[in-house]
mmCIF file of C-alpha atoms and ligand atoms in Angstrom:
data_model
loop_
_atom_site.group_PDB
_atom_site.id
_atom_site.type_symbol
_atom_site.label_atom_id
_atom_site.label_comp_id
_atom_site.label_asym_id
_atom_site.label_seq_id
_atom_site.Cartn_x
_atom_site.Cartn_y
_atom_site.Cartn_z
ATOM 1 C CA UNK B 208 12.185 17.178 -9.610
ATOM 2 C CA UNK B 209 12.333 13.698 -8.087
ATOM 3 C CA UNK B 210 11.154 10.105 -8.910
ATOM 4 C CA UNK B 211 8.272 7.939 -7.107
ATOM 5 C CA UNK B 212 8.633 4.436 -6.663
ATOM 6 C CA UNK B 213 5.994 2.610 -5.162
ATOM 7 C CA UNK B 214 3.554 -0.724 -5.576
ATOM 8 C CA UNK B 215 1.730 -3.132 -4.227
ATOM 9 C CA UNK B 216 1.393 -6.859 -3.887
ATOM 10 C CA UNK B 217 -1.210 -8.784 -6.340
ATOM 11 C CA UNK B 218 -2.219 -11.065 -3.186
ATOM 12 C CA UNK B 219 -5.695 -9.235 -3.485
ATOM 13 C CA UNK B 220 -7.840 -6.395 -4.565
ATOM 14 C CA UNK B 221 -6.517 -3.376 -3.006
ATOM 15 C CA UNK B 222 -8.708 -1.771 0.170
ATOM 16 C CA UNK B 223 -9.671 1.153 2.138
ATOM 17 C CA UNK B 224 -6.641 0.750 3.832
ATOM 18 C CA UNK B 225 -4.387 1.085 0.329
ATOM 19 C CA UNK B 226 -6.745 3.860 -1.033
ATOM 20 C CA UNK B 227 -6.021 6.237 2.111
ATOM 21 C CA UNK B 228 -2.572 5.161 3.198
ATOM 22 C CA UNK B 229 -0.990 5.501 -0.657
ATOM 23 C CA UNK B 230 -3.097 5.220 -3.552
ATOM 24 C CA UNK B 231 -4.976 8.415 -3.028
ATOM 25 C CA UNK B 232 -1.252 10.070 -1.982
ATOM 26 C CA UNK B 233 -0.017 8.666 -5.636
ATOM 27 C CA UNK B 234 -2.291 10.590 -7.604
ATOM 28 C CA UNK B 235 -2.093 13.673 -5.933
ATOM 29 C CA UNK B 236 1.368 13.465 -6.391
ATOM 30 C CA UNK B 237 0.902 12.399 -10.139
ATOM 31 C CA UNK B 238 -1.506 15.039 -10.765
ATOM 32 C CA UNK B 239 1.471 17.804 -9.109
ATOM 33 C CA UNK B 240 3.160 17.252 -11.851
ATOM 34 C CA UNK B 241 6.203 17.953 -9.923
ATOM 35 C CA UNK B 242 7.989 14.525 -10.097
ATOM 36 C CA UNK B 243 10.254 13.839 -13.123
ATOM 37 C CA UNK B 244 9.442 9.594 -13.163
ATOM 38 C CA UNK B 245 6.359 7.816 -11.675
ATOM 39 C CA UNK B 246 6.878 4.223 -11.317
ATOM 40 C CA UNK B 247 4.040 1.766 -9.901
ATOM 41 C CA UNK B 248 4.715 -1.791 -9.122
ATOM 42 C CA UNK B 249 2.962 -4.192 -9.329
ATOM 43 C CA UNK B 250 5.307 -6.810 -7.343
ATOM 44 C CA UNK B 251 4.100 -10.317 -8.080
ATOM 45 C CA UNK B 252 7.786 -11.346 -6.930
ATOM 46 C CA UNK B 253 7.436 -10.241 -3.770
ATOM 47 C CA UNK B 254 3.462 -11.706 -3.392
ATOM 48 C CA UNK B 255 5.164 -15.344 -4.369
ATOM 49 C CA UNK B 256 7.665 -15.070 -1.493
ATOM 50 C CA UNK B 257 4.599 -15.878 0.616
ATOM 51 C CA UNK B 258 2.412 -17.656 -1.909
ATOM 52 C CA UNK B 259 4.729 -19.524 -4.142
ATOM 53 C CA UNK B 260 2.351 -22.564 -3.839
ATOM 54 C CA UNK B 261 -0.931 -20.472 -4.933
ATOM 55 C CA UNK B 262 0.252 -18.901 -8.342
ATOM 56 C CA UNK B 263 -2.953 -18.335 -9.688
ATOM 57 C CA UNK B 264 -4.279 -16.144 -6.636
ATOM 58 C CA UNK B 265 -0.856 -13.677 -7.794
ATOM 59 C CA UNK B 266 -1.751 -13.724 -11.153
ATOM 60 C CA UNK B 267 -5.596 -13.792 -11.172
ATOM 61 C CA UNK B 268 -4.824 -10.260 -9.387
ATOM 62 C CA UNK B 269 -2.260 -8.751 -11.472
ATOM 63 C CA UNK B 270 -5.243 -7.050 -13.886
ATOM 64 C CA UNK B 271 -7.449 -6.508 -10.267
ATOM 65 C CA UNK B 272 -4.566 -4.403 -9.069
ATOM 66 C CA UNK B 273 -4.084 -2.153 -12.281
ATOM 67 C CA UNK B 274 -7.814 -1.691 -12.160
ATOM 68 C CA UNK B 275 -7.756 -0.881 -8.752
ATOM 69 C CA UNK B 276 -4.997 1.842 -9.883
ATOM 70 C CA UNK B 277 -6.695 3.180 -12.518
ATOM 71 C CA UNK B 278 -9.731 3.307 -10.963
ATOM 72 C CA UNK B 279 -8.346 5.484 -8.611
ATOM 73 C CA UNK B 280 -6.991 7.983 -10.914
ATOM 74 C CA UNK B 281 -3.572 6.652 -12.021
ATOM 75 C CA UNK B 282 -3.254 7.232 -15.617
ATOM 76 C CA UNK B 283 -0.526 5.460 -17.917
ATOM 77 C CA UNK B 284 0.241 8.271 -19.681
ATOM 78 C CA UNK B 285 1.771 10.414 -16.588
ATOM 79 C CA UNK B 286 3.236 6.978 -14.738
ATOM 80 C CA UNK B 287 4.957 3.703 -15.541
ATOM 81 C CA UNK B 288 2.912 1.275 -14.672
ATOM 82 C CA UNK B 289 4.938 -2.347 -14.383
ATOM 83 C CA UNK B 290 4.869 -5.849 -13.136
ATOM 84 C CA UNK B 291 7.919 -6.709 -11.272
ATOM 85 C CA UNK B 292 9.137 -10.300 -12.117
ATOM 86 C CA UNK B 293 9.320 -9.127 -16.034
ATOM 87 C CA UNK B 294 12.274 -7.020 -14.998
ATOM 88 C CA UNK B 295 15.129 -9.363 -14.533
ATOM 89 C CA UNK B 296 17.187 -6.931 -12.998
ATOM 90 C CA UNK B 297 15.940 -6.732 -9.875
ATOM 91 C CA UNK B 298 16.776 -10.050 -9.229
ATOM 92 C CA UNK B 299 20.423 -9.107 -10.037
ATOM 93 C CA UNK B 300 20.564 -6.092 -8.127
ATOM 94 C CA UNK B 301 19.016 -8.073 -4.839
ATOM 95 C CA UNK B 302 22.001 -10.880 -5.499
ATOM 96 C CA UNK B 303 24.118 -8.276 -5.135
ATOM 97 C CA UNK B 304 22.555 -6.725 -2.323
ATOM 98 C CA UNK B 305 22.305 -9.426 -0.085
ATOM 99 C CA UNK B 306 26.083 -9.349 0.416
ATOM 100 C CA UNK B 307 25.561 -6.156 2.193
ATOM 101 C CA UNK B 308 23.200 -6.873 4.180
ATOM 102 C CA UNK B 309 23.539 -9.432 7.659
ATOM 103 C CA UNK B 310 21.002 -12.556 8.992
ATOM 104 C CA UNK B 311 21.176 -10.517 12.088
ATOM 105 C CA UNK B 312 19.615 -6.805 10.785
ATOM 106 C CA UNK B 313 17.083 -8.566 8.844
ATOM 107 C CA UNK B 314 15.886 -10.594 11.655
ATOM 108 C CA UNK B 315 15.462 -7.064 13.777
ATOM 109 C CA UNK B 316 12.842 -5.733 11.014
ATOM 110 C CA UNK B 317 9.427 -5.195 13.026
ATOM 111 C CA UNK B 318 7.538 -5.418 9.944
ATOM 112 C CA UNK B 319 8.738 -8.670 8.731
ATOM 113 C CA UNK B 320 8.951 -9.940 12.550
ATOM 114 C CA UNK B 321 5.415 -9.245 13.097
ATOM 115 C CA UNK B 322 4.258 -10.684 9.447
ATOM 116 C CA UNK B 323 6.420 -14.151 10.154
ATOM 117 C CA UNK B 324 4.124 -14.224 13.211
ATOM 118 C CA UNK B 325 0.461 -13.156 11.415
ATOM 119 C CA UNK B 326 1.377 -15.809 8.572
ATOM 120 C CA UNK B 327 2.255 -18.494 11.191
ATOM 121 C CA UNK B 328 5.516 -19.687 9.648
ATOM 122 C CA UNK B 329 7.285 -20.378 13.136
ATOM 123 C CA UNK B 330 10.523 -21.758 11.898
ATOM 124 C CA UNK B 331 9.505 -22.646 8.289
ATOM 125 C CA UNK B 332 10.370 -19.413 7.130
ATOM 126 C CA UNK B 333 10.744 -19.121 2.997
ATOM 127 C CA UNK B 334 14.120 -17.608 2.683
ATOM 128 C CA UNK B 335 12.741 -15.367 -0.198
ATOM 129 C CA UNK B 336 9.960 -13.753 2.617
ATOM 130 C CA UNK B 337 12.932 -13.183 4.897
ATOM 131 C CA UNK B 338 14.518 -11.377 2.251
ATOM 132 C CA UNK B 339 12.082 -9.241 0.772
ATOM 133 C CA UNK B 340 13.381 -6.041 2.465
ATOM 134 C CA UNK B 341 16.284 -6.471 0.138
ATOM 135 C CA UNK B 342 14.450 -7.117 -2.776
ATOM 136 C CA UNK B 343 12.600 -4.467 -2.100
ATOM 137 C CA UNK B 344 15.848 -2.228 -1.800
ATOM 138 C CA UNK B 345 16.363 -3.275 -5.764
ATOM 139 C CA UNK B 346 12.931 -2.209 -6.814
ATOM 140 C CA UNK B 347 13.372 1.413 -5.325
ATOM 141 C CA UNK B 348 17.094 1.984 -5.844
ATOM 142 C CA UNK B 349 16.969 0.647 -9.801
ATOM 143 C CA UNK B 350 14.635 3.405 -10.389
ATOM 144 C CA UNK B 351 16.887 5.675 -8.231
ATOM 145 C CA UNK B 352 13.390 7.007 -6.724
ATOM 146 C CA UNK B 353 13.925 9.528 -4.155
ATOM 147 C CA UNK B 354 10.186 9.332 -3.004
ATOM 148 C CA UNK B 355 8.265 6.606 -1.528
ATOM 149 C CA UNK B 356 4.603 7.203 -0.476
ATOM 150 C CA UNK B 357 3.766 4.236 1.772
ATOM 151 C CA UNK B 358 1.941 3.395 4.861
ATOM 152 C CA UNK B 359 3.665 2.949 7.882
ATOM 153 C CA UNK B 360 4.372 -0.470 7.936
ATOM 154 C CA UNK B 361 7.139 0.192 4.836
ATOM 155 C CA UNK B 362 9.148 2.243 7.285
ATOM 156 C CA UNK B 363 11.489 0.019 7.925
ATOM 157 C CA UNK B 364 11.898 -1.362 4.604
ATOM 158 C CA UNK B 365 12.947 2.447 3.292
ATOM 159 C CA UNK B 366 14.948 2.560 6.353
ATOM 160 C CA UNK B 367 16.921 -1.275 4.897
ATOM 161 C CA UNK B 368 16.916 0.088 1.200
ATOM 162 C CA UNK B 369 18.896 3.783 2.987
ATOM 163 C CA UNK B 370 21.241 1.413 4.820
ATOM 164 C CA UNK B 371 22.031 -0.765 1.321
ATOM 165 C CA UNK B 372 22.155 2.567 -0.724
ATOM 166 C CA UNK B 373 24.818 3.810 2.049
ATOM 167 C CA UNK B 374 26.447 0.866 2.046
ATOM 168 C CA UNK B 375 27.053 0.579 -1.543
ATOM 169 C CA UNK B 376 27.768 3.718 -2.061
ATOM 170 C CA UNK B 377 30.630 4.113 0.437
ATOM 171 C CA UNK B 378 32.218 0.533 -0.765
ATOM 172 C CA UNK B 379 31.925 0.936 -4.202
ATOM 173 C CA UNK B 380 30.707 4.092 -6.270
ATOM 174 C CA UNK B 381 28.072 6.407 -5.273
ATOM 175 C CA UNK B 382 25.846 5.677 -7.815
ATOM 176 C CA UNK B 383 22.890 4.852 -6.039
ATOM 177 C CA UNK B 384 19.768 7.693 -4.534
ATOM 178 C CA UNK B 385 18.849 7.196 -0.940
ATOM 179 C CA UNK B 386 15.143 7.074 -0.697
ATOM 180 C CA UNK B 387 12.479 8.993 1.292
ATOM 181 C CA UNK B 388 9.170 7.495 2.566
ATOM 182 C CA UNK B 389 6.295 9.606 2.169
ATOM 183 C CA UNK B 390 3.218 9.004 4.502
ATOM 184 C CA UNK B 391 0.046 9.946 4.229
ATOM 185 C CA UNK B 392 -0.730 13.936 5.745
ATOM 186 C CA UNK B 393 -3.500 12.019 8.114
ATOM 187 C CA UNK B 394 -1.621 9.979 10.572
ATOM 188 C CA UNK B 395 -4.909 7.270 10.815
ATOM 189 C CA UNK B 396 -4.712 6.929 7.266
ATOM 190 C CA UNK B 397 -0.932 5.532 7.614
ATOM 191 C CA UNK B 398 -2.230 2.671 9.092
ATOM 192 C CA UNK B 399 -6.071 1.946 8.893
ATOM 193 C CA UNK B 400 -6.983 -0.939 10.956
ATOM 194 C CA UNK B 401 -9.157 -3.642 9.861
ATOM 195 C CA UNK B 402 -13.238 -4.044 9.971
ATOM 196 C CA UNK B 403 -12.412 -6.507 12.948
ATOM 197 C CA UNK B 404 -10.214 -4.219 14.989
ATOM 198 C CA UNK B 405 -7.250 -5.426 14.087
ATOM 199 C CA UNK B 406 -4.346 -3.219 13.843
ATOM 200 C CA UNK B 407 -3.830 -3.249 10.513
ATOM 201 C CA UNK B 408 -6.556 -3.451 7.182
ATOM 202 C CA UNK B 409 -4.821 -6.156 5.472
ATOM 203 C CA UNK B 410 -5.380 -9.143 2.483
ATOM 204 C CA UNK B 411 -3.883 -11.868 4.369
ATOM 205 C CA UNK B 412 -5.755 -10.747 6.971
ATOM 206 C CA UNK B 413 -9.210 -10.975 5.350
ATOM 207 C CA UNK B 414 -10.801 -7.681 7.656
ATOM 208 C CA UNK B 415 -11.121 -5.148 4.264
ATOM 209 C CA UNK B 416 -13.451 -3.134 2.355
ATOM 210 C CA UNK B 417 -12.193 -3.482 -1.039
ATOM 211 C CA UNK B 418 -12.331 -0.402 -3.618
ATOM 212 C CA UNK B 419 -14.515 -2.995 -5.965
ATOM 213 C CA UNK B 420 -16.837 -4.082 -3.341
ATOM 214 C CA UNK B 421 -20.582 -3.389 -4.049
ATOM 215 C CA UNK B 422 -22.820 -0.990 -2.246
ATOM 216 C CA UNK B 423 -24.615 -3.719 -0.173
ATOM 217 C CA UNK B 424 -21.061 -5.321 0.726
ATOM 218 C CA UNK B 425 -19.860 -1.981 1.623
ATOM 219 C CA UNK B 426 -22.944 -1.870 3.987
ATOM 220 C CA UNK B 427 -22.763 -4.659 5.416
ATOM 221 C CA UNK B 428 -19.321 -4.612 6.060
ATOM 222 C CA UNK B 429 -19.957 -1.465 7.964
ATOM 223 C CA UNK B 430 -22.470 -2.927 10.050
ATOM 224 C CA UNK B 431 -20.893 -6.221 10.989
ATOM 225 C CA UNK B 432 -17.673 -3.535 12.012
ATOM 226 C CA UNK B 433 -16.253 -4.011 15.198
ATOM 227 C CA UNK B 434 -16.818 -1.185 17.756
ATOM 228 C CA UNK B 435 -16.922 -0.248 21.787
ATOM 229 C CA UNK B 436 -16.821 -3.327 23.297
ATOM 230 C CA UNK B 437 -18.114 -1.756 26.532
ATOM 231 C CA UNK B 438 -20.908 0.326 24.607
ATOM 232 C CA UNK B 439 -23.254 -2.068 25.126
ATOM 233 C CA UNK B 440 -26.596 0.044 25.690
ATOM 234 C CA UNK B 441 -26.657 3.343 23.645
ATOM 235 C CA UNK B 442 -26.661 5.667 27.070
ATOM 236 C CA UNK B 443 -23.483 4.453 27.653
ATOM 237 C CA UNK B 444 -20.732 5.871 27.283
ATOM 238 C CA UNK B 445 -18.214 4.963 24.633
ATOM 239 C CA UNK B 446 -14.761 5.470 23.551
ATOM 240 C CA UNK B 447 -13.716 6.713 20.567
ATOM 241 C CA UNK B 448 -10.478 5.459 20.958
ATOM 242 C CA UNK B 449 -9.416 1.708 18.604
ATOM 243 C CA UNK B 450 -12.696 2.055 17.840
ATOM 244 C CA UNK B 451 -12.624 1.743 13.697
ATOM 245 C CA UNK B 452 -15.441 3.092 13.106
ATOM 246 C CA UNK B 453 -14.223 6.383 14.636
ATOM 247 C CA UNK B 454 -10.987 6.064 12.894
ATOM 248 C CA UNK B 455 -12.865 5.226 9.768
ATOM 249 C CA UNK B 456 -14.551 8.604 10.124
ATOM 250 C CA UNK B 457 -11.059 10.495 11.699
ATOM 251 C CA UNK B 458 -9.774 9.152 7.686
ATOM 252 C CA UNK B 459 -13.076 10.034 5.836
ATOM 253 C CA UNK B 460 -15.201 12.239 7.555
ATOM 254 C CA UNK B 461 -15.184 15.930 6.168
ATOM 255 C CA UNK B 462 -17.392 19.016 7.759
ATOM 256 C CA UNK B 463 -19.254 18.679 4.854
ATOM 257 C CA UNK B 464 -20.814 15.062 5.395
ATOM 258 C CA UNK B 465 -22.529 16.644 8.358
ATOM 259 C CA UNK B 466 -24.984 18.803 6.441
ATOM 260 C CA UNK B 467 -25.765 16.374 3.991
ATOM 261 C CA UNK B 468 -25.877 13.047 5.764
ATOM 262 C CA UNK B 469 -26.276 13.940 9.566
ATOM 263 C CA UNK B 470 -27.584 17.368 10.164
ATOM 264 C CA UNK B 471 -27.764 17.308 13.756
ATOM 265 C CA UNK B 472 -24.221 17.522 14.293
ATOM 266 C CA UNK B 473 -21.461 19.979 12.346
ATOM 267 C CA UNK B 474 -18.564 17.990 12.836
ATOM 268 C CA UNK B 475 -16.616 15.268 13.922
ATOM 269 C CA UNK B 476 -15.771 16.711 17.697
ATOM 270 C CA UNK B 477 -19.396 16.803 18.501
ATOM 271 C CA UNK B 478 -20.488 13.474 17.463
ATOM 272 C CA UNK B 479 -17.006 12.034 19.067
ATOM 273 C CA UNK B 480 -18.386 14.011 21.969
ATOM 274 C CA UNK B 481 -21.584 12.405 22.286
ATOM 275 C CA UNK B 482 -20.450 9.030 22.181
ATOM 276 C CA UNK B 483 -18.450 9.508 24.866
ATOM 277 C CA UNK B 484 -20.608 10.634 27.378
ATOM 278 C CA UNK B 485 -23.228 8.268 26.006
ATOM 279 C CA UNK B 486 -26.255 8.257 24.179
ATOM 280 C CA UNK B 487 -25.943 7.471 20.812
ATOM 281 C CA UNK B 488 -26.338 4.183 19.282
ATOM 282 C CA UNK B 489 -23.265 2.929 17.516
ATOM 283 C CA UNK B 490 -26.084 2.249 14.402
ATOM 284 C CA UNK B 491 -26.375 5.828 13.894
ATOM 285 C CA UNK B 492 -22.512 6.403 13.758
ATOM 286 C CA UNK B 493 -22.358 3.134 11.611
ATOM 287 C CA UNK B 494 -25.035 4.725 8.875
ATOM 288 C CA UNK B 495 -23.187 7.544 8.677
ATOM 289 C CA UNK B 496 -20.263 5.774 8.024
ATOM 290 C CA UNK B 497 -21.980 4.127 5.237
ATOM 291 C CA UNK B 498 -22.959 7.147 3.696
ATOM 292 C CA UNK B 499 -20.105 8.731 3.408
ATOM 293 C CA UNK B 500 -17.844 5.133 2.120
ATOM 294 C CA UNK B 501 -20.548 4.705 -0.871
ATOM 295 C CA UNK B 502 -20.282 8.364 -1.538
ATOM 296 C CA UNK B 503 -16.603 8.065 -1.943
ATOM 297 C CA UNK B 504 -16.354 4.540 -3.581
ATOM 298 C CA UNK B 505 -19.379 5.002 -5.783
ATOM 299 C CA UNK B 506 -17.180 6.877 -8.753
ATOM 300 C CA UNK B 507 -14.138 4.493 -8.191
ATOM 301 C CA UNK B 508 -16.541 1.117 -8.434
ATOM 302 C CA UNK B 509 -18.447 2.600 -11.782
ATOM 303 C CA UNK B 510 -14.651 3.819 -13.276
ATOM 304 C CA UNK B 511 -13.272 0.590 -12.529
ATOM 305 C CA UNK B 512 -16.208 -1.538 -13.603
ATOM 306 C CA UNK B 513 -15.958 0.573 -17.051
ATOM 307 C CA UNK B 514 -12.053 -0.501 -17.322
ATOM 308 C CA UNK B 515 -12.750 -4.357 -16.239
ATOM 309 C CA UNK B 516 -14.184 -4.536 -19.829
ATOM 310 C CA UNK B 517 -11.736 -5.102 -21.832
ATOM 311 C CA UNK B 518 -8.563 -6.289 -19.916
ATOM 312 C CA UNK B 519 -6.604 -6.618 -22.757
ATOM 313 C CA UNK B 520 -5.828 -3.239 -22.775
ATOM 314 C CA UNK B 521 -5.045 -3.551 -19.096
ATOM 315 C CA UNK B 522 -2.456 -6.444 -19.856
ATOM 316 C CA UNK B 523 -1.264 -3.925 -23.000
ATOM 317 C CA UNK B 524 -0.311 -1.160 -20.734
ATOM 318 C CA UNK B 525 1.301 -3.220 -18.191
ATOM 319 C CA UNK B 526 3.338 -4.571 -20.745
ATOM 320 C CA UNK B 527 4.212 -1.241 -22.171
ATOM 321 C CA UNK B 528 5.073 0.300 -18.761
ATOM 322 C CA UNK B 529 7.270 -3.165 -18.335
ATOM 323 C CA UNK B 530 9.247 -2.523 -20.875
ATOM 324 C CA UNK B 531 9.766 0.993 -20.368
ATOM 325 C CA UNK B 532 10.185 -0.110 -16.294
ATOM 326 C CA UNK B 533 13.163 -2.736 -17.797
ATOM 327 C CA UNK B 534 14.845 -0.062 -19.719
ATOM 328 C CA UNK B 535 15.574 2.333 -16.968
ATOM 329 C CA UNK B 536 16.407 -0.849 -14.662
ATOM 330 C CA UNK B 537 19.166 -1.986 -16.947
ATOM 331 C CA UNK B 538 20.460 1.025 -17.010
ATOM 332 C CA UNK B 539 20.630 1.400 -13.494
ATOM 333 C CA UNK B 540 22.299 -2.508 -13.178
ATOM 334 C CA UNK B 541 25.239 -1.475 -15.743
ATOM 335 C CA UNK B 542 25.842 1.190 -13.619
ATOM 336 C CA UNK B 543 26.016 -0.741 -10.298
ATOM 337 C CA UNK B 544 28.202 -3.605 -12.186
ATOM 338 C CA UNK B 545 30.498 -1.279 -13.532
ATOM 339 C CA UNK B 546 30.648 0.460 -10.225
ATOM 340 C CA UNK B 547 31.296 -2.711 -8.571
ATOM 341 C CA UNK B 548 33.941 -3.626 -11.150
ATOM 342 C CA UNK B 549 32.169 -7.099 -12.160
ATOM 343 C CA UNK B 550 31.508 -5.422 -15.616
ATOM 344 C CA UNK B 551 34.508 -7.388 -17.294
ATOM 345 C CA UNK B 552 33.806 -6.865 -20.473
ATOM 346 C CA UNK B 553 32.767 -3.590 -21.244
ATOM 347 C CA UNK B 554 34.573 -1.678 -23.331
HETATM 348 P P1 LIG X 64 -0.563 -8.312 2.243
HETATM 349 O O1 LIG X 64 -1.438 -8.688 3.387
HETATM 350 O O2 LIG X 64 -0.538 -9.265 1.112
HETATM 351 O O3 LIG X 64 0.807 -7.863 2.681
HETATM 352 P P2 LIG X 64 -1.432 -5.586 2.299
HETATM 353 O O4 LIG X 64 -2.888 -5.383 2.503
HETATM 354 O O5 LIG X 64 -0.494 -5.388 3.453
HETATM 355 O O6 LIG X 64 -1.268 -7.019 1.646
HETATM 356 P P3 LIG X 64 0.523 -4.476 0.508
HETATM 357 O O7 LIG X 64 0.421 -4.750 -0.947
HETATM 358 O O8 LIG X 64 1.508 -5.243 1.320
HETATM 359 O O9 LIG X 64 -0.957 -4.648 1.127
HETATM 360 O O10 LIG X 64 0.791 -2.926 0.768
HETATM 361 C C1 LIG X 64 0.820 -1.964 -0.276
HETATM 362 C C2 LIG X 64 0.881 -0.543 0.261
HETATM 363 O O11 LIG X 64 -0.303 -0.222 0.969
HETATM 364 C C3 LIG X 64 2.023 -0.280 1.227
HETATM 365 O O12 LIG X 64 2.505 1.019 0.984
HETATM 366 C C4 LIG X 64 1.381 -0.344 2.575
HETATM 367 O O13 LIG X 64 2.060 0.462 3.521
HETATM 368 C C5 LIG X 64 0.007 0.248 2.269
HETATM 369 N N1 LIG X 64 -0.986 -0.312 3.187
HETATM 370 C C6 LIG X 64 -1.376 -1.599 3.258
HETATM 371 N N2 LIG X 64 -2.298 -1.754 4.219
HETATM 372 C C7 LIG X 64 -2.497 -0.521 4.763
HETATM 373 C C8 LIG X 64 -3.341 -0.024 5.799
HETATM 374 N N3 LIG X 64 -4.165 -0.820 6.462
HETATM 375 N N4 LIG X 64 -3.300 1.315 6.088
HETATM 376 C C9 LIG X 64 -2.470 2.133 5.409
HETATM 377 N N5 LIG X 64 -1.648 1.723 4.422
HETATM 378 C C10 LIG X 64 -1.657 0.420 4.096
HETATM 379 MG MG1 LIG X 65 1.656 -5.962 3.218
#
């Protein structure tokens, strides 16, 4: 029996690139019924770090996110769900975290590195984006989850939080549980790259299909996909390779999408095959694409349109899963203080 941590940041509705990389993961994990503790974050803390002068946008997408969740299959009554600035404690546990950690090893994390870059900070850094990693390190360890399903760009952050729990551990008490990440079975799906190309499906980045999108967005957005660049008459060939919609399908495609959406072919390996020694139009590939997204996203838009009705009870059961989040975290803080010896007046 072990205990999930994970979340996301309110900075947007969540995407393809969320539902294959983790979400999906989550609820297959929630549905084992193997795990002691779910916990799912929503981590408006974290989204201010790099939008502390555009409140709203974090909050406006606090109830988008735990529609997004829900949507998806995450149900309240088998995991905690929780916003992460109403737990105090994590702020506590990062203050005392940050002692442990140096300038030097945070400056070597390629995630943050490359994120300073995409957000075009150059030296005005926010000293609460540099530090993340270790605020991050508060949100996993205070729940003392063992399991961390996350795409690939968390790596290094488990890899921080390991190096904190170690840390801790071996100067004070070992109290604290080293974390695992967990990434998706599909290696595309660890890191789906955006509708433009780019390496990574991101918010900030704008290049997503977003679970709520409607059907015609979802089409368009397929069609206006980057693909081949050297393609450029259908007998040519093309490459399959960082070409998204082939990764798209490497993430989506099943045998069965052949015989109901493109006969002519029975799986993926023949219609890579084509392409590549030319031939077939990237619109055909593109429809098919299509067909199979609004087959999948259909049930998740109607679920989640359903829930956006009353968000009320949204806001009830985040505050609910808050509370319950809080209780465990305190627990978890009392034992790190007293560990620490800083608890000077417990009896
Ligand atoms: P932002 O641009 O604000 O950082 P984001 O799109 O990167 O947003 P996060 O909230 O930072 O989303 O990430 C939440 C989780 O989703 C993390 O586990 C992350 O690894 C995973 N994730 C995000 N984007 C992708 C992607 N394109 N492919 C696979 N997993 C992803
Ligand atoms: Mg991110």
């Amino acid at each position: 029996m072990g205990v999930i941590l994970t979340g996301d940041r309110p900075t947007g509705k969540l995407h393809l690139g969320h539902y294959v990389g983790s979400l999906k993961r989550r609820v297959e994990l929630q549905n084992s019924g193997e795990f002691e503790d779910i916990y799912i974050m929503i981590a408006d803390a974290q989204a201010l770090t790099d939008n502390a002068g555009d409140i709203n946008k974090v909050r406006n997408n606090i109830s988008e996110v735990a529609l997004d969740y829900m949507a998806c299959g995450l149900d309240p009554n088998k995991a905690v769900i929780f916003i992460q600035s109403q737990i105090p404690e994590l702020c506590e546990l990062s203050f005392y975290y940050m002692n442990l950690v140096t300038v030097s090893r945070l400056q070597r994390n390629p995630t943050v590195k490359n994120e300073i870059q995409m957000r075009g900070f150059k030296q005005s850094i926010p000293v609460g984006f540099f530090t993340y990693p270790i605020s991050q390190a508060a949100d996993i360890t205070a729940f003392k989850a063992d399991i961390v399903p996350v795409g690939e760009d968390q790596l290094p952050m488990i890899e921080q939080t390991r190096d904190i729990v170690r840390t801790f551990n071996s100067l004070y008490k070992p109290v604290l549980v080293e974390p695992s990440a967990v990434l998706p079975n599909n290696s595309v799906c660890a890191r789906l790259p955006g509708l433009d190309g780019a390496a990574k499906m991101s918010k900030s980045l704008g290049n997503c299909i977003y679970l709520a999108d409607s059907s015609n967005d979802i089409k368009k957005k397929v069609q206006s996909m980057f693909t081949d660049p050297t393609h450029l008459r259908v007998e040519d060939p093309g490459h399959v390779e960082n070409n998204p919609v082939f990764i798209y399908l490497d993430a989506f495609c099943k045998d069965e999408h052949f015989a109901e959406f493109l006969p002519s072919y029975q799986n993926l390996d023949e219609l890579k095959a084509h392409y590549q020694r030319g031939g077939l139009g990237d619109g055909t590939v593109k429809k098919f694409l299509n067909e199979i997204l609004q087959n999948e996203l259909a049930p998740v838009r109607e679920k989640r349109e359903y829930l956006a009705k009353d968000v009320g009870a949204i806001f009830d059961i985040l505050k609910k899963g808050s509370e319950k989040a809080e209780s465990v975290a305190a627990k978890t803080l009392d034992e790190v203080k007293s560990a620490m010896g800083i608890n000077y007046f417990a009896k």
